mmCIF file of C-alpha atoms in Angstrom:
data_model
loop_
_atom_site.group_PDB
_atom_site.id
_atom_site.type_symbol
_atom_site.label_atom_id
_atom_site.label_comp_id
_atom_site.label_asym_id
_atom_site.label_seq_id
_atom_site.Cartn_x
_atom_site.Cartn_y
_atom_site.Cartn_z
ATOM 1 C CA UNK A 73 -38.349 69.495 -1.341
ATOM 2 C CA UNK A 74 -35.896 70.671 -3.992
ATOM 3 C CA UNK A 75 -32.527 72.058 -3.340
ATOM 4 C CA UNK A 76 -32.397 75.697 -4.020
ATOM 5 C CA UNK A 77 -28.848 76.536 -3.325
ATOM 6 C CA UNK A 78 -25.475 74.851 -2.752
ATOM 7 C CA UNK A 79 -22.354 75.779 -0.749
ATOM 8 C CA UNK A 80 -19.519 75.718 -3.369
ATOM 9 C CA UNK A 81 -15.919 76.179 -3.946
ATOM 10 C CA UNK A 82 -13.241 75.532 -6.553
ATOM 11 C CA UNK A 83 -10.316 73.473 -5.358
ATOM 12 C CA UNK A 84 -7.462 71.064 -6.050
ATOM 13 C CA UNK A 85 -8.101 67.498 -5.038
ATOM 14 C CA UNK A 86 -5.265 65.318 -3.528
ATOM 15 C CA UNK A 87 -4.548 61.958 -4.938
ATOM 16 C CA UNK A 88 -5.614 59.274 -2.659
ATOM 17 C CA UNK A 89 -2.025 58.221 -1.837
ATOM 18 C CA UNK A 90 -1.075 61.762 -0.828
ATOM 19 C CA UNK A 91 -4.152 62.165 1.256
ATOM 20 C CA UNK A 92 -3.344 58.884 3.084
ATOM 21 C CA UNK A 93 0.391 59.942 3.640
ATOM 22 C CA UNK A 94 -0.744 63.437 5.020
ATOM 23 C CA UNK A 95 -3.323 61.802 7.278
ATOM 24 C CA UNK A 96 -0.750 59.432 8.882
ATOM 25 C CA UNK A 97 1.814 62.164 9.208
ATOM 26 C CA UNK A 98 -0.812 64.661 10.804
ATOM 27 C CA UNK A 99 -2.065 61.969 13.186
ATOM 28 C CA UNK A 100 1.469 61.707 14.559
ATOM 29 C CA UNK A 101 1.443 65.474 15.490
ATOM 30 C CA UNK A 102 -1.141 65.177 18.266
ATOM 31 C CA UNK A 103 -2.909 68.433 17.157
ATOM 32 C CA UNK A 104 -6.051 68.031 19.130
ATOM 33 C CA UNK A 105 -8.798 70.300 17.812
ATOM 34 C CA UNK A 106 -10.934 69.119 14.907
ATOM 35 C CA UNK A 107 -8.984 67.296 12.175
ATOM 36 C CA UNK A 108 -10.182 67.576 8.608
ATOM 37 C CA UNK A 109 -11.335 64.165 7.416
ATOM 38 C CA UNK A 110 -8.893 62.534 5.096
ATOM 39 C CA UNK A 111 -11.527 62.314 2.311
ATOM 40 C CA UNK A 112 -11.860 66.247 2.523
ATOM 41 C CA UNK A 113 -8.193 67.236 2.209
ATOM 42 C CA UNK A 114 -7.916 69.768 -0.630
ATOM 43 C CA UNK A 115 -6.485 73.069 -1.593
ATOM 44 C CA UNK A 116 -9.123 75.753 -2.080
ATOM 45 C CA UNK A 117 -8.635 78.030 -5.151
ATOM 46 C CA UNK A 118 -11.884 80.140 -4.792
ATOM 47 C CA UNK A 119 -14.670 79.928 -2.167
ATOM 48 C CA UNK A 120 -18.153 80.772 -3.690
ATOM 49 C CA UNK A 121 -20.296 80.208 -0.552
ATOM 50 C CA UNK A 122 -24.013 79.583 -0.991
ATOM 51 C CA UNK A 123 -25.027 79.824 -4.624
ATOM 52 C CA UNK A 124 -28.343 79.236 -6.430
ATOM 53 C CA UNK A 125 -28.458 75.719 -8.149
ATOM 54 C CA UNK A 126 -29.426 77.672 -11.375
ATOM 55 C CA UNK A 127 -25.905 79.099 -11.585
ATOM 56 C CA UNK A 128 -24.218 75.647 -11.958
ATOM 57 C CA UNK A 129 -24.304 75.712 -15.786
ATOM 58 C CA UNK A 130 -22.729 79.217 -15.789
ATOM 59 C CA UNK A 131 -20.046 77.988 -13.390
ATOM 60 C CA UNK A 132 -19.295 75.042 -15.510
ATOM 61 C CA UNK A 133 -19.057 77.424 -18.571
ATOM 62 C CA UNK A 134 -16.796 79.996 -16.744
ATOM 63 C CA UNK A 135 -14.383 77.222 -15.436
ATOM 64 C CA UNK A 136 -14.286 75.588 -18.923
ATOM 65 C CA UNK A 137 -12.809 78.803 -20.280
ATOM 66 C CA UNK A 138 -9.847 78.725 -17.896
ATOM 67 C CA UNK A 139 -6.721 77.401 -19.625
ATOM 68 C CA UNK A 140 -4.561 76.561 -16.738
ATOM 69 C CA UNK A 141 -1.502 74.182 -16.984
ATOM 70 C CA UNK A 142 -0.691 71.295 -14.655
ATOM 71 C CA UNK A 143 2.059 71.912 -12.090
ATOM 72 C CA UNK A 144 4.053 70.207 -9.217
ATOM 73 C CA UNK A 145 2.754 71.390 -5.963
ATOM 74 C CA UNK A 146 5.042 70.913 -2.851
ATOM 75 C CA UNK A 147 3.732 71.431 0.559
ATOM 76 C CA UNK A 148 6.735 71.824 2.902
ATOM 77 C CA UNK A 149 5.630 74.252 5.603
ATOM 78 C CA UNK A 150 3.409 73.721 8.686
ATOM 79 C CA UNK A 151 1.446 76.863 9.362
ATOM 80 C CA UNK A 152 -0.477 77.864 12.479
ATOM 81 C CA UNK A 153 -2.927 80.511 12.014
ATOM 82 C CA UNK A 154 -5.781 82.471 13.700
ATOM 83 C CA UNK A 155 -8.431 80.557 15.756
ATOM 84 C CA UNK A 156 -6.240 77.408 15.929
ATOM 85 C CA UNK A 157 -6.075 76.680 12.107
ATOM 86 C CA UNK A 158 -3.371 74.308 11.286
ATOM 87 C CA UNK A 159 -2.363 73.900 7.753
ATOM 88 C CA UNK A 160 0.321 72.797 5.241
ATOM 89 C CA UNK A 161 1.670 75.401 2.913
ATOM 90 C CA UNK A 162 4.256 75.960 0.277
ATOM 91 C CA UNK A 163 7.414 77.841 0.658
ATOM 92 C CA UNK A 164 7.423 78.519 -3.107
ATOM 93 C CA UNK A 165 3.882 78.375 -4.461
ATOM 94 C CA UNK A 166 4.121 77.581 -8.157
ATOM 95 C CA UNK A 167 3.288 80.421 -10.512
ATOM 96 C CA UNK A 168 0.751 78.141 -12.384
ATOM 97 C CA UNK A 169 -1.118 77.801 -9.169
ATOM 98 C CA UNK A 170 -1.302 81.493 -8.450
ATOM 99 C CA UNK A 171 -2.314 82.228 -12.084
ATOM 100 C CA UNK A 172 -5.138 79.507 -11.925
ATOM 101 C CA UNK A 173 -6.641 80.932 -8.772
ATOM 102 C CA UNK A 174 -6.301 84.438 -10.149
ATOM 103 C CA UNK A 175 -7.987 83.623 -13.402
ATOM 104 C CA UNK A 176 -10.834 81.763 -11.728
ATOM 105 C CA UNK A 177 -11.301 84.734 -9.298
ATOM 106 C CA UNK A 178 -11.269 87.299 -12.081
ATOM 107 C CA UNK A 179 -13.637 85.364 -14.239
ATOM 108 C CA UNK A 180 -16.159 84.841 -11.390
ATOM 109 C CA UNK A 181 -15.872 88.442 -10.255
ATOM 110 C CA UNK A 182 -16.497 89.631 -13.899
ATOM 111 C CA UNK A 183 -19.588 87.418 -14.089
ATOM 112 C CA UNK A 184 -21.055 89.091 -11.034
ATOM 113 C CA UNK A 185 -20.099 86.724 -8.176
ATOM 114 C CA UNK A 186 -19.349 88.179 -4.717
ATOM 115 C CA UNK A 187 -16.056 86.827 -3.592
ATOM 116 C CA UNK A 188 -14.013 87.363 -0.460
ATOM 117 C CA UNK A 189 -11.617 90.209 -0.626
ATOM 118 C CA UNK A 190 -8.667 88.580 0.993
ATOM 119 C CA UNK A 191 -5.532 87.669 -0.914
ATOM 120 C CA UNK A 192 -5.142 84.021 -2.220
ATOM 121 C CA UNK A 193 -3.344 81.913 0.382
ATOM 122 C CA UNK A 194 -2.455 78.460 -0.837
ATOM 123 C CA UNK A 195 -2.864 75.990 1.977
ATOM 124 C CA UNK A 196 -4.283 72.742 2.859
ATOM 125 C CA UNK A 197 -6.095 72.751 6.187
ATOM 126 C CA UNK A 198 -5.185 69.904 8.465
ATOM 127 C CA UNK A 199 -7.248 70.835 11.687
ATOM 128 C CA UNK A 200 -9.326 73.599 13.103
ATOM 129 C CA UNK A 201 -9.633 74.815 16.623
ATOM 130 C CA UNK A 202 -6.231 73.574 17.797
ATOM 131 C CA UNK A 203 -5.261 74.757 21.067
ATOM 132 C CA UNK A 204 -1.536 73.867 21.194
ATOM 133 C CA UNK A 205 1.236 74.372 18.565
ATOM 134 C CA UNK A 206 2.361 71.169 17.041
ATOM 135 C CA UNK A 207 6.026 70.110 17.554
ATOM 136 C CA UNK A 208 7.746 68.983 14.439
ATOM 137 C CA UNK A 209 10.447 66.521 14.007
ATOM 138 C CA UNK A 210 11.754 67.648 10.627
ATOM 139 C CA UNK A 211 9.935 69.469 7.931
ATOM 140 C CA UNK A 212 6.905 68.270 6.130
ATOM 141 C CA UNK A 213 7.702 67.233 2.503
ATOM 142 C CA UNK A 214 4.536 66.375 0.368
ATOM 143 C CA UNK A 215 4.297 66.742 -3.384
ATOM 144 C CA UNK A 216 2.064 65.833 -6.219
ATOM 145 C CA UNK A 217 1.258 67.010 -9.750
ATOM 146 C CA UNK A 218 -2.021 68.989 -9.919
ATOM 147 C CA UNK A 219 -3.673 67.635 -13.176
ATOM 148 C CA UNK A 220 -7.273 68.886 -12.652
ATOM 149 C CA UNK A 221 -9.315 71.390 -10.755
ATOM 150 C CA UNK A 222 -12.782 70.737 -9.286
ATOM 151 C CA UNK A 223 -15.945 72.517 -8.253
ATOM 152 C CA UNK A 224 -16.984 71.081 -4.934
ATOM 153 C CA UNK A 225 -20.280 70.989 -3.135
ATOM 154 C CA UNK A 226 -19.889 71.312 0.705
ATOM 155 C CA UNK A 227 -22.499 69.321 2.653
ATOM 156 C CA UNK A 228 -22.656 67.281 5.855
ATOM 157 C CA UNK A 229 -23.372 63.862 7.207
ATOM 158 C CA UNK A 230 -23.334 62.219 10.487
ATOM 159 C CA UNK A 231 -19.439 62.468 10.702
ATOM 160 C CA UNK A 232 -19.244 66.173 9.773
ATOM 161 C CA UNK A 233 -18.570 68.024 6.631
ATOM 162 C CA UNK A 234 -18.267 66.304 3.285
ATOM 163 C CA UNK A 235 -16.845 67.834 0.085
ATOM 164 C CA UNK A 236 -18.467 66.364 -2.975
ATOM 165 C CA UNK A 237 -16.910 66.823 -6.460
ATOM 166 C CA UNK A 238 -19.437 68.084 -8.876
ATOM 167 C CA UNK A 239 -17.389 68.862 -12.062
ATOM 168 C CA UNK A 240 -13.638 68.794 -12.891
ATOM 169 C CA UNK A 241 -11.511 70.325 -15.585
ATOM 170 C CA UNK A 242 -8.197 69.179 -16.733
ATOM 171 C CA UNK A 243 -4.881 71.020 -16.199
ATOM 172 C CA UNK A 244 -2.611 69.588 -19.027
ATOM 173 C CA UNK A 245 0.978 68.825 -17.766
ATOM 174 C CA UNK A 246 3.636 70.278 -19.869
ATOM 175 C CA UNK A 247 6.125 67.887 -21.465
#
């Protein structure tokens, strides 16, 4: 049986060191709910949903035309959203991040992709379906340099969701 469609999104991967540090910090919060597996921590740029496999070449071409720049991303806010979503956000999202997400969104929409209408909200989901608000001792402080963006395929295994990188594009870091 051949695969006809893939659940896709563009995102920023975390360096392994940052993912491990965030995982340890999050585990100290006793969030409950469903924590996002450490291997899946990322920041979504554009969610595409289910797409025909035949569109992968077009997605590669469109993403390859984006001329984003690398940037320092600082996650320093714990956010609690609807339906028990707990995430890390940035008190000052870098302009390069906003521009990258906007250029991807505009390029995909111009190519005929149907995308969510909501405004870009830069965040890293820590857990879902949390029933209690976490209590913080101090403020979160995680930072890294975003040097690439990735097209991910969302699938699942025995342990839950798995986000597999399919393709990546560099974000050159200015000197």
